[in-house]
Short mmCIF file of C-alpha atoms in Angstrom, two decimals:
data_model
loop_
_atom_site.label_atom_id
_atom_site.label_comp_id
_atom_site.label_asym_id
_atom_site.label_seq_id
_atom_site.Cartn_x
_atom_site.Cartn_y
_atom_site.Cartn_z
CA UNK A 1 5.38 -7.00 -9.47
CA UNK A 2 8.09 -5.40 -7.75
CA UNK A 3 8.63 -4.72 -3.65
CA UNK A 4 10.50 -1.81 -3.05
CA UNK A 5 11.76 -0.56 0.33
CA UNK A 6 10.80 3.06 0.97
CA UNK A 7 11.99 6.22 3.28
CA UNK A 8 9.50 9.40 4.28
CA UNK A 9 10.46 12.40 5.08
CA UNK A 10 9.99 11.66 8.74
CA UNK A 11 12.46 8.61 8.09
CA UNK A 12 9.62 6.09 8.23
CA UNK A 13 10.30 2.79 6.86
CA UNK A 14 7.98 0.85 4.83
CA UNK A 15 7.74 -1.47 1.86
CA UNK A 16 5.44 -0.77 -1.55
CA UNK A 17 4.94 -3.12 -4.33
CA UNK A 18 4.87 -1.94 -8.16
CA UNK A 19 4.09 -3.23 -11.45
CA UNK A 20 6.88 -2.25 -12.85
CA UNK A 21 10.50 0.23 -12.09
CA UNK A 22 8.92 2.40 -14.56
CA UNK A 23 5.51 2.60 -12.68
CA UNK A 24 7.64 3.35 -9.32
CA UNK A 25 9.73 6.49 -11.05
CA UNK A 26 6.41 7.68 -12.22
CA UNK A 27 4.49 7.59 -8.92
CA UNK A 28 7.81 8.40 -6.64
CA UNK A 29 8.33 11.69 -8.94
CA UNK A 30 4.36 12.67 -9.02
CA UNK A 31 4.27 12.07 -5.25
CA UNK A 32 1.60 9.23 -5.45
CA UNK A 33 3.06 7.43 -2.78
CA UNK A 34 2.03 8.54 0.46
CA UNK A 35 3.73 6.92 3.76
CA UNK A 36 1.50 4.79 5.57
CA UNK A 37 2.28 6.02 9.11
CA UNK A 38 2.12 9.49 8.92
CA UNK A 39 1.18 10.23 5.48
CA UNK A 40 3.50 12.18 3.86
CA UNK A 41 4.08 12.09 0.48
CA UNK A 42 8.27 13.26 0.75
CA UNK A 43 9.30 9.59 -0.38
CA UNK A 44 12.17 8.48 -1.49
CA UNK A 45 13.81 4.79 -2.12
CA UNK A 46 15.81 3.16 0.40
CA UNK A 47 18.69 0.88 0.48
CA UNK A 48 17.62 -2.64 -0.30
CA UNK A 49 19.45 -6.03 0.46
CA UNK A 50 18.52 -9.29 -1.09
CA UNK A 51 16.99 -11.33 1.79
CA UNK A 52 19.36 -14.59 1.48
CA UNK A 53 18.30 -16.93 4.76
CA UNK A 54 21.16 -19.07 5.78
CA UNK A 55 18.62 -22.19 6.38
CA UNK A 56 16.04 -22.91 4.16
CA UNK A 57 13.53 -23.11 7.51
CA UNK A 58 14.96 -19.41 8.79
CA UNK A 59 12.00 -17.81 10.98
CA UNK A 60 11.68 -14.28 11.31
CA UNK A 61 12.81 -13.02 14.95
CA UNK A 62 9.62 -13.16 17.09
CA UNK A 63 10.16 -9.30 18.26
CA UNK A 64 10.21 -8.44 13.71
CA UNK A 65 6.82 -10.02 12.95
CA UNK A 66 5.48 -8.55 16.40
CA UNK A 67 6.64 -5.14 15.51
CA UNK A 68 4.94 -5.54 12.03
CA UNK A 69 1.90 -6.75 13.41
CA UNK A 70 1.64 -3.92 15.75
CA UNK A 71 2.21 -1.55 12.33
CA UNK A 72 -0.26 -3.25 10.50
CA UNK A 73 -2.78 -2.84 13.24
CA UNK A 74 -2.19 0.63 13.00
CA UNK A 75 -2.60 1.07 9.87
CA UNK A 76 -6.24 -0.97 9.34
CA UNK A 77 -7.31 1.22 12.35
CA UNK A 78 -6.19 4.48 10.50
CA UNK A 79 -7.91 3.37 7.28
CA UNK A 80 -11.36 2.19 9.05
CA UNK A 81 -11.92 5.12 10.99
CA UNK A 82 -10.50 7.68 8.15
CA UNK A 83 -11.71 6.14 4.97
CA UNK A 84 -14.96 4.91 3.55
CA UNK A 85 -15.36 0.87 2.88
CA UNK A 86 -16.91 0.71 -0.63
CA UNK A 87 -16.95 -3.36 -0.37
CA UNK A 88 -16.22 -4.88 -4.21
CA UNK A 89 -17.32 -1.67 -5.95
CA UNK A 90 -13.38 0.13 -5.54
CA UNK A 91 -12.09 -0.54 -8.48
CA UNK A 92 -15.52 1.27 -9.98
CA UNK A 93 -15.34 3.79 -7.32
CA UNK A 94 -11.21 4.21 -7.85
CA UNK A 95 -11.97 4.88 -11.89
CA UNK A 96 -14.38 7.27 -11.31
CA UNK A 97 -12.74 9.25 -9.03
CA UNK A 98 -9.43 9.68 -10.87
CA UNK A 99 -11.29 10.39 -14.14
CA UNK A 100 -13.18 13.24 -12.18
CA UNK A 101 -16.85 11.33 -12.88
CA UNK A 102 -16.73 11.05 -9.01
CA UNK A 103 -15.40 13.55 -6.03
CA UNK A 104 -12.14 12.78 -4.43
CA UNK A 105 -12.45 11.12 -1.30
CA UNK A 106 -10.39 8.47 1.02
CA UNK A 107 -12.08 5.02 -0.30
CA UNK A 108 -11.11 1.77 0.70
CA UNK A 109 -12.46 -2.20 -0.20
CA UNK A 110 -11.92 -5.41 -2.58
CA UNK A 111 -10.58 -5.75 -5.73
CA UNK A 112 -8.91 -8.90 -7.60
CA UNK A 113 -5.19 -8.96 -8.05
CA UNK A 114 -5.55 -8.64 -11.58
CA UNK A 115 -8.19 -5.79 -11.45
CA UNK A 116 -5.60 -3.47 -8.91
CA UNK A 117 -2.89 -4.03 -11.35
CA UNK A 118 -5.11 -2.80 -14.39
CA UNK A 119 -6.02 0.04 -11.54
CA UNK A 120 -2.14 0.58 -11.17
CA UNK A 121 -1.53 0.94 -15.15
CA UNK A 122 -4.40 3.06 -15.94
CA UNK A 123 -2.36 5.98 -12.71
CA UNK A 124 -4.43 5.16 -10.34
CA UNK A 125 -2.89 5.26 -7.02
CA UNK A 126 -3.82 1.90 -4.87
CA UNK A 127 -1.77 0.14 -2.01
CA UNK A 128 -2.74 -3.38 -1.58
CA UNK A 129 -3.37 -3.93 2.54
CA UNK A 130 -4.08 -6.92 4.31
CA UNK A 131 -8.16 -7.58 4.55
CA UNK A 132 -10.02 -4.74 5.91
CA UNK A 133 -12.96 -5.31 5.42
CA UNK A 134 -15.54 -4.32 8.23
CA UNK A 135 -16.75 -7.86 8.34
CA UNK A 136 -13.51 -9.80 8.41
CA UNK A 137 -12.30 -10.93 11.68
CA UNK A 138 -8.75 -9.81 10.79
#
């Protein structure tokens, strides 16, 4: 897996992991990718710097991991109220949506790590989020 750092339109800022550079192009160029703040799907690479602490204990600054907490909590609040929870049955639910079995619609829920990477190199546009599942405290 790769993490890429990634630009909107709207000059949002985010990060993306991929299986692979080739899996990026492909997405990037078929605008797969859609920006998790304000959803467009204008988005391009941005410049990336190795992150090379100068102690091996470095700490993110207090107001960083507020500012992505405060993102994050945007973003599961956007996805609950706008998408449907379909618990451990996404990857199912992904499949048969992209091979047209199933309507489109805004799904989200569980998969293994190994199942959303199969998802990834079958074309199937997933983003890996934190838990959001309805019954998870987090």
């Amino acid at each position: 897996m790769i993490k890429y750092s990634l630009i909107c339109d709207q000059e949002h800022n985010f990060e993306a992991w991929f299986s692979d550079y080739d899996t990026c192009e492909k997405q990037l160029k078929k605008s797969a990718v859609e920006c998790p703040l304000c959803g467009s799907k204008k988005i391009s690479k941005s410049i990336m710097a190795p992150n090379i602490p100068s102690k091996s204990n470095q700490k993110a600054p207090k107001s960083d991991v507020k500012k992505v907490e405060m993102v994050m909590n945007k973003i599961k609040k956007h996805v609950k109220e706008n998408y449907e929870y379909v618990g451990d049955k996404f990857p199912d639910e992904a499949r048969a949506m992209h091979y047209e079995e199933k309507e489109q619609k805004d799904i989200y829920g569980e998969t293994t790590v190994e199942e959303a990477k199969d998802l990834i190199e079958e074309g199937i546009n997933v983003q890996p989020l934190p838990s959001l599942n309805p019954k998870s405290k987090n």
